[in-house]
XYZ file of C-alpha atoms in Angstrom:
337
model
C 81.938 74.815 103.411
C 85.180 73.116 102.366
C 87.645 75.233 100.414
C 91.351 75.264 99.621
C 93.391 78.431 99.929
C 96.318 80.169 101.626
C 97.180 83.051 103.933
C 100.854 83.579 103.015
C 102.660 83.476 99.671
C 104.917 80.454 100.075
C 106.872 78.134 97.748
C 104.664 75.326 96.506
C 106.794 72.677 98.237
C 105.762 74.168 101.593
C 102.744 72.235 102.987
C 101.221 75.566 104.082
C 101.289 76.998 100.551
C 97.776 75.594 100.005
C 95.674 74.326 102.890
C 92.190 73.063 103.694
C 89.762 75.741 104.907
C 86.310 75.805 106.483
C 84.466 78.893 105.223
C 80.855 80.124 105.410
C 78.632 79.054 102.523
C 77.962 82.177 100.407
C 74.491 83.439 99.471
C 73.401 84.537 96.005
C 72.323 88.179 95.614
C 71.860 90.471 92.617
C 72.871 88.751 89.382
C 74.932 86.059 91.099
C 74.574 82.325 90.718
C 75.514 80.026 93.594
C 77.191 77.041 91.980
C 77.945 73.675 93.542
C 81.414 73.078 92.100
C 81.970 69.682 90.486
C 85.369 70.169 88.832
C 88.053 72.839 88.475
C 91.145 73.323 86.374
C 94.421 74.989 87.274
C 95.904 77.836 85.250
C 99.170 79.804 85.400
C 97.226 82.704 86.923
C 96.592 80.550 90.016
C 100.306 80.182 90.654
C 101.019 83.854 89.932
C 98.365 85.079 92.361
C 99.516 82.631 95.052
C 103.078 83.861 94.716
C 102.276 87.576 94.662
C 99.100 88.393 96.568
C 98.487 88.206 100.311
C 95.672 89.779 102.311
C 97.273 92.325 104.693
C 94.963 91.157 107.483
C 95.749 87.482 106.942
C 92.334 86.679 105.472
C 92.419 83.328 103.627
C 92.599 83.636 99.850
C 90.832 81.087 97.630
C 92.256 80.522 94.154
C 90.725 78.867 91.100
C 89.436 80.476 87.909
C 87.781 77.642 86.045
C 84.849 75.501 87.104
C 81.965 73.348 86.044
C 79.028 72.705 88.324
C 75.323 72.950 89.084
C 73.362 76.105 89.934
C 71.846 75.616 93.390
C 70.551 79.159 94.028
C 70.132 82.409 92.089
C 70.042 86.084 92.994
C 66.792 88.041 92.489
C 68.086 89.791 89.353
C 69.188 86.663 87.469
C 67.419 86.180 84.125
C 69.461 83.649 82.132
C 69.744 80.669 84.479
C 67.670 78.606 86.873
C 68.345 76.237 89.737
C 69.493 72.890 88.365
C 71.313 74.268 85.295
C 74.715 72.750 84.489
C 77.244 75.540 83.888
C 80.907 76.242 83.180
C 82.818 79.494 83.640
C 86.105 81.122 84.657
C 84.911 83.646 87.238
C 86.402 87.032 88.163
C 89.893 87.733 89.472
C 88.694 90.243 92.085
C 86.397 87.689 93.761
C 87.083 84.425 95.634
C 88.050 81.576 93.330
C 86.445 78.256 92.480
C 88.467 75.971 94.769
C 85.495 75.651 97.126
C 82.400 73.499 97.426
C 80.129 76.427 96.551
C 81.004 79.479 94.503
C 79.365 82.786 93.566
C 79.650 84.073 90.003
C 77.915 86.780 87.974
C 75.584 85.190 85.432
C 76.913 87.397 82.626
C 80.221 85.518 82.504
C 78.742 82.019 82.724
C 77.946 79.541 79.962
C 75.750 76.451 79.834
C 77.992 73.384 80.113
C 78.496 71.361 76.919
C 76.105 68.412 77.213
C 78.582 66.047 75.579
C 81.310 66.623 78.182
C 81.665 65.362 81.732
C 82.463 67.745 84.580
C 86.242 67.439 84.271
C 86.287 67.850 80.492
C 84.112 70.955 80.748
C 86.157 72.547 83.539
C 89.224 72.533 81.276
C 87.737 75.002 78.827
C 86.363 78.326 80.144
C 89.356 80.568 80.935
C 91.395 79.469 77.953
C 88.427 79.608 75.570
C 87.551 83.160 76.590
C 91.206 84.193 76.322
C 91.654 82.595 72.906
C 88.359 83.909 71.525
C 88.951 87.485 72.667
C 92.511 87.397 71.361
C 91.594 86.115 67.916
C 88.421 88.053 67.259
C 88.499 91.131 69.524
C 92.195 91.963 69.822
C 93.877 90.635 66.654
C 90.684 90.954 64.586
C 91.910 88.067 62.431
C 88.906 88.256 60.117
C 90.328 91.554 58.843
C 93.359 90.614 56.709
C 96.680 92.433 56.924
C 97.322 93.840 53.404
C 99.995 91.837 51.602
C 100.634 89.474 54.502
C 100.346 85.712 54.465
C 96.964 84.741 55.870
C 98.647 82.931 58.725
C 99.006 83.085 62.487
C 101.959 81.998 64.611
C 100.934 80.750 68.063
C 103.897 80.726 70.454
C 103.361 78.109 73.154
C 100.944 75.989 71.165
C 100.765 73.091 73.618
C 99.742 75.180 76.628
C 96.162 75.555 77.754
C 95.512 78.756 75.808
C 97.474 77.623 72.779
C 95.584 74.326 72.673
C 92.186 75.957 72.278
C 93.485 78.806 70.096
C 94.749 76.303 67.529
C 91.311 74.714 67.335
C 89.362 77.965 67.099
C 91.702 79.383 64.459
C 91.591 76.185 62.438
C 87.813 75.648 62.638
C 86.462 79.218 62.550
C 88.908 80.959 60.179
C 90.806 80.248 56.990
C 94.160 81.067 58.604
C 97.170 78.835 58.168
C 98.025 77.877 61.753
C 101.684 77.692 62.776
C 102.290 76.585 66.374
C 105.441 76.211 68.423
C 106.394 73.148 70.460
C 109.805 71.868 71.538
C 109.273 68.222 72.546
C 108.038 65.215 70.588
C 105.134 64.873 73.015
C 103.985 68.464 72.598
C 104.569 68.445 68.832
C 102.216 65.497 68.548
C 99.682 67.273 70.761
C 99.505 70.446 68.645
C 99.439 68.480 65.399
C 96.471 66.491 66.702
C 94.700 69.752 67.540
C 94.991 70.888 63.940
C 98.150 72.970 63.537
C 99.231 73.062 59.887
C 102.885 73.549 60.806
C 104.929 73.115 64.001
C 108.198 74.917 64.723
C 110.532 74.883 67.748
C 110.396 77.905 70.066
C 113.848 77.004 71.427
C 115.340 77.923 68.049
C 115.181 81.238 66.139
C 111.592 81.670 64.980
C 111.965 83.924 61.942
C 114.158 81.539 59.947
C 111.827 78.626 60.686
C 108.775 80.594 59.559
C 110.558 81.763 56.410
C 111.491 78.160 55.596
C 107.817 77.236 55.454
C 107.516 79.270 52.238
C 104.238 80.925 53.231
C 105.456 84.508 53.344
C 105.370 86.800 56.360
C 102.377 86.059 58.623
C 99.915 88.799 59.459
C 99.399 87.666 63.053
C 101.336 86.413 66.061
C 99.814 85.291 69.351
C 102.497 84.965 72.029
C 101.331 83.092 75.126
C 104.671 82.862 76.928
C 108.213 84.305 77.068
C 107.292 87.224 74.822
C 110.314 89.217 75.992
C 112.631 86.458 74.762
C 110.963 86.266 71.364
C 110.156 89.935 70.672
C 113.050 90.543 68.262
C 112.198 87.416 66.261
C 108.516 88.402 66.248
C 109.394 91.804 64.820
C 111.487 90.146 62.116
C 108.949 87.533 61.048
C 105.731 89.583 61.144
C 104.520 91.298 57.993
C 104.459 95.098 57.828
C 101.283 96.346 59.580
C 100.977 92.962 61.237
C 99.391 92.431 64.644
C 100.880 90.943 67.803
C 98.856 89.807 70.812
C 100.272 88.579 74.107
C 98.999 87.364 77.466
C 102.093 86.852 79.594
C 103.733 89.238 82.074
C 107.269 90.105 81.002
C 109.097 92.348 83.461
C 110.083 94.577 80.562
C 109.146 94.543 76.890
C 110.901 96.745 74.365
C 108.503 97.157 71.444
C 110.347 100.050 69.787
C 111.794 97.694 67.114
C 108.211 97.046 65.975
C 107.721 100.703 65.000
C 109.332 100.492 61.554
C 106.749 97.927 60.422
C 103.854 99.707 62.208
C 103.153 96.489 64.096
C 100.277 96.896 66.524
C 100.468 95.322 69.990
C 97.405 93.996 71.815
C 97.394 92.778 75.395
C 94.641 90.346 76.331
C 93.360 89.814 79.861
C 90.124 87.850 80.030
C 89.264 89.428 83.400
C 89.033 92.970 82.010
C 85.312 92.815 81.318
C 84.381 91.529 84.779
C 86.985 93.625 86.617
C 85.673 96.878 85.135
C 82.043 95.769 84.680
C 82.240 96.816 81.036
C 79.119 97.454 78.996
C 79.820 94.303 76.975
C 80.573 92.057 79.970
C 77.833 89.656 78.886
C 79.767 88.794 75.738
C 81.778 86.289 77.767
C 78.647 84.310 78.594
C 77.613 84.450 74.941
C 80.942 83.154 73.691
C 81.005 80.357 76.289
C 77.609 79.213 75.034
C 79.028 79.254 71.509
C 82.033 77.220 72.644
C 79.605 74.704 74.181
C 77.706 74.528 70.895
C 80.928 73.928 68.950
C 81.962 71.180 71.373
C 78.596 69.451 71.189
C 78.727 69.655 67.393
C 82.128 67.937 67.400
C 83.864 70.981 65.899
C 86.288 71.460 68.785
C 87.222 69.265 71.737
C 88.219 69.603 75.352
C 91.870 70.331 76.090
C 91.954 68.242 79.283
C 95.292 66.463 79.417
C 95.569 65.245 83.043
C 93.088 64.621 85.871
C 94.838 65.000 89.231
C 91.913 63.536 91.178
C 89.944 64.942 94.095
C 89.897 68.676 94.781
C 92.029 68.902 97.918
C 95.090 70.777 99.109
C 97.588 68.018 98.349
C 96.406 67.530 94.768
C 96.229 71.263 94.126
C 99.799 71.652 95.349
C 100.842 68.964 92.862
C 98.976 70.768 90.084
C 100.621 74.101 90.945
C 104.006 72.399 90.965
C 103.392 71.019 87.471
C 102.285 74.419 86.160
C 105.358 76.074 87.652
C 107.609 73.481 85.989
C 106.449 74.733 82.556
C 106.143 71.125 81.352
C 102.344 70.866 81.321
C 100.452 70.412 78.079
C 96.776 71.183 77.703
C 94.880 71.516 80.981
C 95.174 69.975 84.444
C 91.818 69.262 86.087
C 90.653 68.143 89.544
C 87.220 66.729 90.207
C 84.951 66.324 93.239
C 85.031 67.439 96.847
């Protein structure tokens, strides 16, 4: 089986940072689906894992936590899927990734692919959709208003993969006023097209820009990147008893200044349910099916921005390089082995 992976954590400009592999084809057991991978997308987590995690015995590591494909075999305990089903999913961080011809995934975290999307368009959605959905509705609980606050959410990093789908879900499934950040003309246009009511520049002080909108202090902030750089501004602009969610990995984060306003802090990691086999693990499959329904109804759209071509080591290295440059908008996808 063809796969792309690495054995040592190397800079992405090193040809050995991602290489072609020949691995055994896995077999489906238990609740696993064996999926023939048709397309994958690349996320910041791919670059972080490549940079930080090596197997001590030199065992090849396969990245990739987004895929669309066809079920070609099922484990004996599978109940929700059959051979031939088209699926999309993000997988689990403690298992081999999707950058391989065939991939095993627990059925509980898999959704049926949106019928209206091709393989590449579908592969752009799973990880970011799960992250955005859990952040909005499980962590921030945006359907429960913050007393006295403006019914608004600030999304820091609106043009990124997570921000791109969060804007759409917040706009289409809630009555929140959506404020997104973007710093370039290209990314401003992108977030406006996705439905943001207002766009501000994250390279400038945030609180003054939010105040200038005349909405009042927002009840919610979702920070997707550079939270440590923005934390003081977040504390200033959020309403008392407001809620902050974040997904990035700051080396340190001083949240003591948030105490005076009783601001609650919620960290979102979409792998938590699969990593700990939580009792509600199946909710991820449910929400992916709902995302597919919303896509097919025309309510939300794919966030695919660039297709880097065939799934191979050279193209994946280019995709990692783009992610690490912090200039990507939406999602980068590769298609076909």
